[in-house]
mmCIF file of C-alpha atoms and ligand atoms in Angstrom:
data_model
loop_
_atom_site.group_PDB
_atom_site.id
_atom_site.type_symbol
_atom_site.label_atom_id
_atom_site.label_comp_id
_atom_site.label_asym_id
_atom_site.label_seq_id
_atom_site.Cartn_x
_atom_site.Cartn_y
_atom_site.Cartn_z
ATOM 1 C CA MET A 11 3.594 -21.374 -26.493
ATOM 2 C CA LEU A 12 6.169 -21.464 -23.639
ATOM 3 C CA LEU A 13 6.918 -25.109 -23.587
ATOM 4 C CA LYS A 14 6.240 -26.356 -27.270
ATOM 5 C CA GLY A 15 8.131 -29.633 -27.637
ATOM 6 C CA LYS A 16 8.873 -30.268 -23.558
ATOM 7 C CA THR A 17 8.274 -32.618 -21.171
ATOM 8 C CA ALA A 18 7.220 -32.223 -17.553
ATOM 9 C CA VAL A 19 6.983 -34.337 -14.584
ATOM 10 C CA ILE A 20 4.634 -33.456 -11.792
ATOM 11 C CA SER A 21 4.556 -34.848 -8.317
ATOM 12 C CA GLY A 22 1.438 -34.882 -6.399
ATOM 13 C CA GLY A 23 -0.283 -33.665 -9.574
ATOM 14 C CA ALA A 24 -3.693 -35.637 -9.476
ATOM 15 C CA SER A 25 -6.002 -33.521 -6.679
ATOM 16 C CA VAL A 26 -8.819 -32.003 -8.538
ATOM 17 C CA ARG A 27 -8.514 -28.601 -7.028
ATOM 18 C CA GLY A 28 -4.810 -28.787 -6.315
ATOM 19 C CA ILE A 29 -1.742 -26.888 -7.518
ATOM 20 C CA GLY A 30 0.006 -29.846 -9.441
ATOM 21 C CA LEU A 31 -3.116 -30.307 -11.489
ATOM 22 C CA ALA A 32 -3.293 -26.670 -12.013
ATOM 23 C CA THR A 33 0.299 -26.589 -13.152
ATOM 24 C CA ALA A 34 0.136 -29.523 -15.577
ATOM 25 C CA ARG A 35 -3.032 -27.810 -17.021
ATOM 26 C CA LEU A 36 -1.117 -24.451 -17.749
ATOM 27 C CA PHE A 37 2.231 -26.633 -19.017
ATOM 28 C CA ALA A 38 -0.107 -28.577 -21.231
ATOM 29 C CA GLU A 39 -1.895 -25.652 -22.352
ATOM 30 C CA HIS A 40 1.824 -24.219 -23.621
ATOM 31 C CA GLY A 41 2.798 -27.191 -25.447
ATOM 32 C CA ALA A 42 3.972 -29.789 -22.901
ATOM 33 C CA ARG A 43 3.397 -33.509 -22.597
ATOM 34 C CA VAL A 44 2.993 -33.804 -18.538
ATOM 35 C CA ALA A 45 3.240 -36.891 -16.821
ATOM 36 C CA ILE A 46 1.166 -36.656 -13.409
ATOM 37 C CA LEU A 47 2.673 -38.552 -10.381
ATOM 38 C CA ASP A 48 0.397 -39.359 -7.191
ATOM 39 C CA LEU A 49 -0.679 -41.939 -4.897
ATOM 40 C CA ASP A 50 -4.045 -43.323 -6.811
ATOM 41 C CA ARG A 51 -4.272 -45.073 -9.979
ATOM 42 C CA HIS A 52 -7.568 -43.741 -11.307
ATOM 43 C CA ALA A 53 -7.181 -40.040 -10.108
ATOM 44 C CA CYS A 54 -3.633 -40.301 -11.856
ATOM 45 C CA GLU A 55 -5.074 -41.287 -15.262
ATOM 46 C CA ALA A 56 -8.477 -39.422 -14.871
ATOM 47 C CA ALA A 57 -5.741 -35.971 -14.393
ATOM 48 C CA ALA A 58 -3.909 -36.861 -17.060
ATOM 49 C CA ALA A 59 -6.763 -37.465 -19.322
ATOM 50 C CA SER A 60 -8.286 -34.015 -18.285
ATOM 51 C CA LEU A 61 -5.358 -32.365 -19.755
ATOM 52 C CA PRO A 62 -5.846 -30.465 -23.584
ATOM 53 C CA GLY A 63 -3.476 -31.875 -25.654
ATOM 54 C CA ALA A 64 -2.321 -35.686 -26.541
ATOM 55 C CA GLY A 65 0.386 -37.796 -24.804
ATOM 56 C CA HIS A 66 0.033 -36.673 -21.520
ATOM 57 C CA SER A 67 0.303 -40.202 -18.494
ATOM 58 C CA GLY A 68 -0.740 -40.404 -15.350
ATOM 59 C CA LEU A 69 1.479 -42.858 -12.764
ATOM 60 C CA VAL A 70 1.183 -44.147 -9.455
ATOM 61 C CA CYS A 71 4.346 -42.873 -7.365
ATOM 62 C CA ASP A 72 4.721 -42.618 -3.451
ATOM 63 C CA VAL A 73 7.547 -39.945 -3.705
ATOM 64 C CA THR A 74 8.548 -41.148 -0.356
ATOM 65 C CA ASP A 75 9.622 -44.692 -1.910
ATOM 66 C CA ARG A 76 12.873 -44.485 -3.494
ATOM 67 C CA ALA A 77 12.299 -47.642 -5.821
ATOM 68 C CA ALA A 78 9.246 -46.196 -6.866
ATOM 69 C CA CYS A 79 10.616 -42.441 -7.705
ATOM 70 C CA ILE A 80 13.149 -44.713 -9.826
ATOM 71 C CA ALA A 81 10.525 -46.638 -11.494
ATOM 72 C CA ALA A 82 8.666 -43.927 -12.014
ATOM 73 C CA ALA A 83 11.643 -42.044 -14.107
ATOM 74 C CA THR A 84 12.399 -45.364 -15.854
ATOM 75 C CA SER A 85 8.570 -45.312 -17.018
ATOM 76 C CA VAL A 86 8.278 -41.816 -17.733
ATOM 77 C CA LEU A 87 11.923 -41.827 -19.733
ATOM 78 C CA ALA A 88 10.585 -44.725 -21.756
ATOM 79 C CA ALA A 89 7.391 -42.849 -22.764
ATOM 80 C CA PHE A 90 8.437 -39.851 -23.404
ATOM 81 C CA GLY A 91 12.349 -40.075 -24.002
ATOM 82 C CA GLN A 92 13.384 -37.128 -22.451
ATOM 83 C CA VAL A 93 12.457 -35.186 -19.350
ATOM 84 C CA ASP A 94 12.820 -31.488 -19.421
ATOM 85 C CA ILE A 95 10.970 -30.268 -16.400
ATOM 86 C CA LEU A 96 10.673 -31.690 -12.779
ATOM 87 C CA ILE A 97 7.874 -30.094 -10.676
ATOM 88 C CA ASN A 98 8.468 -31.693 -6.758
ATOM 89 C CA ASN A 99 5.141 -30.609 -5.776
ATOM 90 C CA ALA A 100 3.503 -33.442 -3.530
ATOM 91 C CA GLY A 101 3.238 -32.752 -0.104
ATOM 92 C CA ILE A 102 1.377 -32.779 2.956
ATOM 93 C CA THR A 103 0.330 -30.754 6.203
ATOM 94 C CA GLN A 104 -0.685 -30.923 9.538
ATOM 95 C CA PRO A 105 -2.091 -28.455 11.692
ATOM 96 C CA VAL A 106 -0.303 -29.738 14.993
ATOM 97 C CA LYS A 107 1.001 -27.649 17.885
ATOM 98 C CA PHE A 108 4.930 -27.927 18.744
ATOM 99 C CA LEU A 109 4.554 -29.797 21.640
ATOM 100 C CA ASP A 110 2.013 -32.543 20.063
ATOM 101 C CA ILE A 111 4.332 -33.442 17.496
ATOM 102 C CA GLY A 112 4.843 -37.296 17.863
ATOM 103 C CA PRO A 113 7.064 -39.292 15.888
ATOM 104 C CA GLU A 114 4.508 -40.423 13.521
ATOM 105 C CA ASN A 115 3.444 -36.497 12.779
ATOM 106 C CA TYR A 116 7.486 -36.080 12.212
ATOM 107 C CA ASP A 117 7.835 -38.986 9.684
ATOM 108 C CA ALA A 118 4.985 -38.241 7.599
ATOM 109 C CA VAL A 119 5.153 -34.648 7.120
ATOM 110 C CA LEU A 120 9.127 -34.814 6.554
ATOM 111 C CA ASP A 121 9.078 -37.962 4.671
ATOM 112 C CA VAL A 122 6.298 -36.435 1.958
ATOM 113 C CA ASN A 123 7.680 -32.886 1.630
ATOM 114 C CA LEU A 124 11.551 -33.198 2.019
ATOM 115 C CA ARG A 125 12.338 -36.808 1.488
ATOM 116 C CA GLY A 126 9.989 -37.167 -1.540
ATOM 117 C CA THR A 127 11.883 -33.803 -2.998
ATOM 118 C CA LEU A 128 15.092 -35.835 -2.415
ATOM 119 C CA TYR A 129 14.401 -39.213 -3.756
ATOM 120 C CA LEU A 130 12.306 -37.778 -6.621
ATOM 121 C CA SER A 131 14.831 -35.392 -7.932
ATOM 122 C CA GLN A 132 17.625 -38.097 -7.699
ATOM 123 C CA ALA A 133 15.717 -40.276 -9.938
ATOM 124 C CA PHE A 134 15.472 -37.587 -12.923
ATOM 125 C CA ILE A 135 18.780 -35.745 -12.377
ATOM 126 C CA PRO A 136 21.196 -38.648 -14.106
ATOM 127 C CA HIS A 137 18.698 -38.011 -17.025
ATOM 128 C CA MET A 138 19.307 -34.472 -16.972
ATOM 129 C CA ARG A 139 22.863 -34.312 -16.253
ATOM 130 C CA ALA A 140 23.581 -36.862 -19.232
ATOM 131 C CA ARG A 141 21.445 -34.369 -21.588
ATOM 132 C CA ARG A 142 23.195 -31.132 -19.632
ATOM 133 C CA ALA A 143 19.759 -29.565 -19.419
ATOM 134 C CA GLY A 144 16.729 -29.327 -17.108
ATOM 135 C CA SER A 145 14.728 -27.302 -15.191
ATOM 136 C CA ILE A 146 13.643 -28.689 -11.608
ATOM 137 C CA ALA A 147 11.071 -26.678 -9.398
ATOM 138 C CA CYS A 148 10.291 -27.616 -5.834
ATOM 139 C CA MET A 149 7.765 -26.290 -3.285
ATOM 140 C CA SER A 150 8.333 -24.921 -0.169
ATOM 141 C CA SER A 151 6.145 -22.778 1.568
ATOM 142 C CA VAL A 152 5.715 -19.328 3.022
ATOM 143 C CA SER A 153 5.827 -21.098 6.305
ATOM 144 C CA ALA A 154 9.495 -21.744 5.846
ATOM 145 C CA GLN A 155 10.420 -18.348 5.573
ATOM 146 C CA ARG A 156 7.838 -16.834 8.500
ATOM 147 C CA GLY A 157 8.254 -19.749 11.093
ATOM 148 C CA GLY A 158 4.737 -21.549 10.490
ATOM 149 C CA GLY A 159 1.693 -19.784 11.834
ATOM 150 C CA VAL A 160 -0.360 -20.186 8.583
ATOM 151 C CA PHE A 161 -1.946 -23.583 9.087
ATOM 152 C CA GLY A 162 0.619 -26.129 8.922
ATOM 153 C CA GLY A 163 2.286 -26.928 12.177
ATOM 154 C CA PRO A 164 6.347 -26.616 13.159
ATOM 155 C CA HIS A 165 7.541 -29.815 11.536
ATOM 156 C CA TYR A 166 5.619 -28.373 8.198
ATOM 157 C CA ALA A 167 7.594 -25.188 8.447
ATOM 158 C CA ALA A 168 10.833 -27.364 8.868
ATOM 159 C CA ALA A 169 10.171 -29.647 6.307
ATOM 160 C CA LYS A 170 9.553 -26.433 3.779
ATOM 161 C CA GLY A 171 12.485 -24.925 4.981
ATOM 162 C CA GLY A 172 14.450 -28.489 4.599
ATOM 163 C CA VAL A 173 13.330 -27.847 0.855
ATOM 164 C CA LEU A 174 14.524 -24.694 0.305
ATOM 165 C CA GLY A 175 17.898 -25.733 1.782
ATOM 166 C CA LEU A 176 18.078 -28.804 -0.456
ATOM 167 C CA ALA A 177 17.246 -26.981 -3.805
ATOM 168 C CA LYS A 178 19.825 -24.530 -3.342
ATOM 169 C CA ALA A 179 22.165 -27.099 -2.686
ATOM 170 C CA MET A 180 21.001 -28.696 -5.790
ATOM 171 C CA ALA A 181 21.346 -25.407 -7.622
ATOM 172 C CA ARG A 182 25.156 -25.208 -6.871
ATOM 173 C CA GLU A 183 25.831 -28.647 -7.517
ATOM 174 C CA PHE A 184 23.971 -28.878 -10.601
ATOM 175 C CA GLY A 185 24.458 -25.634 -12.640
ATOM 176 C CA PRO A 186 27.666 -26.654 -14.033
ATOM 177 C CA ASP A 187 25.610 -29.633 -15.935
ATOM 178 C CA GLY A 188 23.006 -27.028 -17.083
ATOM 179 C CA ILE A 189 20.119 -28.135 -14.376
ATOM 180 C CA ARG A 190 18.589 -25.180 -13.023
ATOM 181 C CA VAL A 191 17.028 -25.499 -9.680
ATOM 182 C CA ASN A 192 14.402 -23.112 -7.813
ATOM 183 C CA CYS A 193 11.699 -22.881 -5.436
ATOM 184 C CA VAL A 194 8.206 -21.527 -4.976
ATOM 185 C CA THR A 195 7.011 -20.586 -1.602
ATOM 186 C CA PRO A 196 3.164 -19.825 -1.708
ATOM 187 C CA GLY A 197 0.947 -17.980 1.169
ATOM 188 C CA LEU A 198 -2.335 -19.821 1.698
ATOM 189 C CA ILE A 199 -3.746 -21.147 -1.722
ATOM 190 C CA GLN A 200 -7.300 -22.316 -1.727
ATOM 191 C CA THR A 201 -6.781 -26.278 -2.033
ATOM 192 C CA ASP A 202 -8.205 -29.357 -0.630
ATOM 193 C CA ILE A 203 -4.499 -29.481 1.542
ATOM 194 C CA THR A 204 -6.501 -28.395 4.691
ATOM 195 C CA GLY A 205 -8.802 -31.120 4.480
ATOM 196 C CA GLY A 206 -11.849 -28.799 5.708
ATOM 197 C CA LYS A 207 -9.836 -27.810 8.879
ATOM 198 C CA LEU A 208 -9.451 -24.519 7.476
ATOM 199 C CA THR A 209 -12.074 -22.574 9.259
ATOM 200 C CA ASP A 210 -13.757 -18.917 8.040
ATOM 201 C CA ALA A 211 -12.511 -17.244 11.324
ATOM 202 C CA MET A 212 -8.890 -18.650 10.440
ATOM 203 C CA ARG A 213 -9.744 -17.452 6.719
ATOM 204 C CA ALA A 214 -10.629 -14.015 7.855
ATOM 205 C CA ASP A 215 -7.720 -13.474 10.258
ATOM 206 C CA ILE A 216 -5.372 -14.453 7.624
ATOM 207 C CA LEU A 217 -6.886 -12.276 5.212
ATOM 208 C CA LYS A 218 -6.178 -8.995 7.148
ATOM 209 C CA GLY A 219 -2.464 -9.712 6.638
ATOM 210 C CA ILE A 220 -2.781 -9.611 2.897
ATOM 211 C CA PRO A 221 -2.097 -7.077 1.043
ATOM 212 C CA LEU A 222 -3.928 -8.016 -2.303
ATOM 213 C CA ASN A 223 -6.768 -9.049 -0.100
ATOM 214 C CA ARG A 224 -7.823 -12.703 -1.511
ATOM 215 C CA LEU A 225 -6.485 -15.957 -0.770
ATOM 216 C CA GLY A 226 -4.524 -17.476 -3.560
ATOM 217 C CA ASP A 227 -5.627 -19.959 -6.293
ATOM 218 C CA ALA A 228 -3.929 -22.899 -7.813
ATOM 219 C CA ALA A 229 -3.629 -21.129 -11.077
ATOM 220 C CA ASP A 230 -1.482 -18.451 -9.257
ATOM 221 C CA VAL A 231 1.460 -20.943 -8.352
ATOM 222 C CA ALA A 232 0.932 -22.646 -11.416
ATOM 223 C CA GLY A 233 2.104 -19.195 -13.533
ATOM 224 C CA ALA A 234 5.334 -18.986 -11.079
ATOM 225 C CA PHE A 235 6.086 -22.586 -11.866
ATOM 226 C CA LEU A 236 5.537 -21.940 -15.883
ATOM 227 C CA PHE A 237 8.105 -19.226 -15.355
ATOM 228 C CA LEU A 238 10.563 -21.495 -13.850
ATOM 229 C CA ALA A 239 10.063 -24.255 -16.141
ATOM 230 C CA SER A 240 10.646 -21.996 -19.377
ATOM 231 C CA SER A 241 13.686 -20.218 -21.150
ATOM 232 C CA LEU A 242 12.317 -17.057 -19.660
ATOM 233 C CA SER A 243 13.950 -18.007 -16.522
ATOM 234 C CA GLY A 244 16.923 -19.239 -18.202
ATOM 235 C CA TYR A 245 19.680 -17.308 -16.011
ATOM 236 C CA ILE A 246 17.526 -18.090 -12.820
ATOM 237 C CA THR A 247 18.761 -21.092 -10.611
ATOM 238 C CA GLY A 248 18.841 -21.009 -6.779
ATOM 239 C CA ALA A 249 16.035 -18.359 -6.401
ATOM 240 C CA VAL A 250 12.898 -18.613 -4.325
ATOM 241 C CA ILE A 251 9.820 -16.874 -5.840
ATOM 242 C CA ASP A 252 6.898 -15.672 -3.736
ATOM 243 C CA VAL A 253 3.295 -16.191 -4.350
ATOM 244 C CA ASN A 254 1.798 -14.894 -1.641
ATOM 245 C CA GLY A 255 -0.340 -11.658 -2.187
ATOM 246 C CA GLY A 256 2.091 -9.488 -0.124
ATOM 247 C CA MET A 257 1.508 -12.073 2.973
ATOM 248 C CA LEU A 258 5.310 -11.693 3.783
ATOM 249 C CA ILE A 259 7.384 -8.933 2.227
ATOM 250 C CA HIS A 260 11.032 -9.138 2.567
HETATM 251 P P1 NDP B 29 -3.196 -31.019 -2.394
HETATM 252 O O1 NDP B 29 -4.005 -32.016 -1.400
HETATM 253 O O2 NDP B 29 -4.486 -30.740 -3.267
HETATM 254 O O3 NDP B 29 -2.464 -31.879 -3.173
HETATM 255 C C1 NDP B 29 -1.241 -32.416 -2.680
HETATM 256 C C2 NDP B 29 -1.323 -33.771 -3.853
HETATM 257 O O4 NDP B 29 -0.037 -34.553 -3.304
HETATM 258 C C3 NDP B 29 -2.191 -34.902 -3.258
HETATM 259 O O5 NDP B 29 -3.057 -35.236 -4.972
HETATM 260 C C4 NDP B 29 -1.648 -35.807 -2.567
HETATM 261 O O6 NDP B 29 -2.307 -37.090 -2.742
HETATM 262 C C5 NDP B 29 -0.194 -35.969 -3.065
HETATM 263 N N1 NDP B 29 0.383 -36.622 -2.408
HETATM 264 C C6 NDP B 29 0.786 -36.561 -0.737
HETATM 265 N N2 NDP B 29 1.198 -37.780 -0.280
HETATM 266 C C7 NDP B 29 2.001 -38.020 -1.439
HETATM 267 C C8 NDP B 29 3.167 -39.285 -1.903
HETATM 268 N N3 NDP B 29 4.062 -39.615 -0.914
HETATM 269 N N4 NDP B 29 3.839 -39.183 -3.042
HETATM 270 C C9 NDP B 29 3.032 -38.410 -4.005
HETATM 271 N N5 NDP B 29 1.732 -37.717 -4.088
HETATM 272 C C10 NDP B 29 1.609 -37.709 -2.730
HETATM 273 O O7 NDP B 29 -2.586 -29.438 -2.211
HETATM 274 P P2 NDP B 29 -2.210 -28.468 -2.638
HETATM 275 O O8 NDP B 29 -2.302 -28.440 -4.177
HETATM 276 O O9 NDP B 29 -2.350 -27.587 -1.766
HETATM 277 O O10 NDP B 29 -0.561 -28.783 -2.788
HETATM 278 C C11 NDP B 29 0.664 -28.743 -3.249
HETATM 279 C C12 NDP B 29 1.856 -28.505 -2.363
HETATM 280 O O11 NDP B 29 1.734 -27.171 -2.562
HETATM 281 C C13 NDP B 29 2.121 -29.252 -1.388
HETATM 282 O O12 NDP B 29 3.461 -29.435 -1.256
HETATM 283 C C14 NDP B 29 1.912 -28.395 -0.249
HETATM 284 O O13 NDP B 29 2.592 -28.150 0.814
HETATM 285 C C15 NDP B 29 2.772 -27.185 -1.012
HETATM 286 N N6 NDP B 29 1.989 -25.773 -0.455
HETATM 287 C C16 NDP B 29 0.681 -25.348 -0.342
HETATM 288 C C17 NDP B 29 0.007 -24.069 0.087
HETATM 289 C C18 NDP B 29 -1.536 -24.140 0.228
HETATM 290 O O14 NDP B 29 -2.040 -23.073 0.782
HETATM 291 N N7 NDP B 29 -2.588 -24.879 -0.385
HETATM 292 C C19 NDP B 29 0.935 -23.231 0.433
HETATM 293 C C20 NDP B 29 2.122 -23.429 0.151
HETATM 294 C C21 NDP B 29 2.757 -24.666 -0.271
HETATM 295 P P3 NDP B 29 -3.668 -37.453 -1.512
HETATM 296 O O15 NDP B 29 -4.675 -36.608 -1.780
HETATM 297 O O16 NDP B 29 -3.996 -38.734 -2.097
HETATM 298 O O17 NDP B 29 -2.995 -37.166 -0.149
#
């Protein structure tokens, strides 16, 4: 039990095959109470109800909406009393080529992945700072490190690169307040984010470049988040953990 007595908030956590829900499940198995934030009320509540143990909650929160992030933080803190862990997981992607990126593509992808990480962190950091404790883990991607080319377009690579910079700056600013901030950079993980647009040919091509010879599962990423959330990583901040089967070794 690595998270006994801890409370965690996970954005984008209601997707049934998603990394957020796999992380929520693992955290709950390790003794945490978890608040799942996502867009659809029914999905949030169903996800929270599916977790092992008691006291979890599911709340609607669009992370691109600053007021919604603040309202979610107020509501979670009223229910839990404290928040120890924040996982900025919500994200969207689009397989759009550079010259085809329109303003609506740019806004949608940058807003959820990058602006959402900023707003939700801003909503919880004052509480963590007052307690002089907290672990925040942010979802980046191998796309940020290798310049895309996996599934998401250049605007996705830029958004996830932005998350790396933002998280490292947060680690520097809030380290003295006892708050650790780290990132995870997964390779291709089998979830529904690709919206059926990942073809067998694309999958086979990607596999050729993965030394561990398989695509990742949501649970693979959940394990990295558990490490970053727990005291096992107590002296780690500003770090980036690759979860990519060796797709990018550097
Ligand atoms: P999913 O689509 O399964 O999960 C993402 C969740 O985020 C969905 O439930 C989605 O809701 C939710 N979401 C979307 N927009 C918002 C918003 N504005 N506010 C709150 N929640 C929102 O995908 P994954 O589990 O694969 O993705 C999780 C994270 O991992 C993302 O940040 C993604 O970019 C990142 N990632 C994924 C990789 C992969 O290969 N799968 C690789 C590297 C990084 P809805 O379904 O209603 O849109």
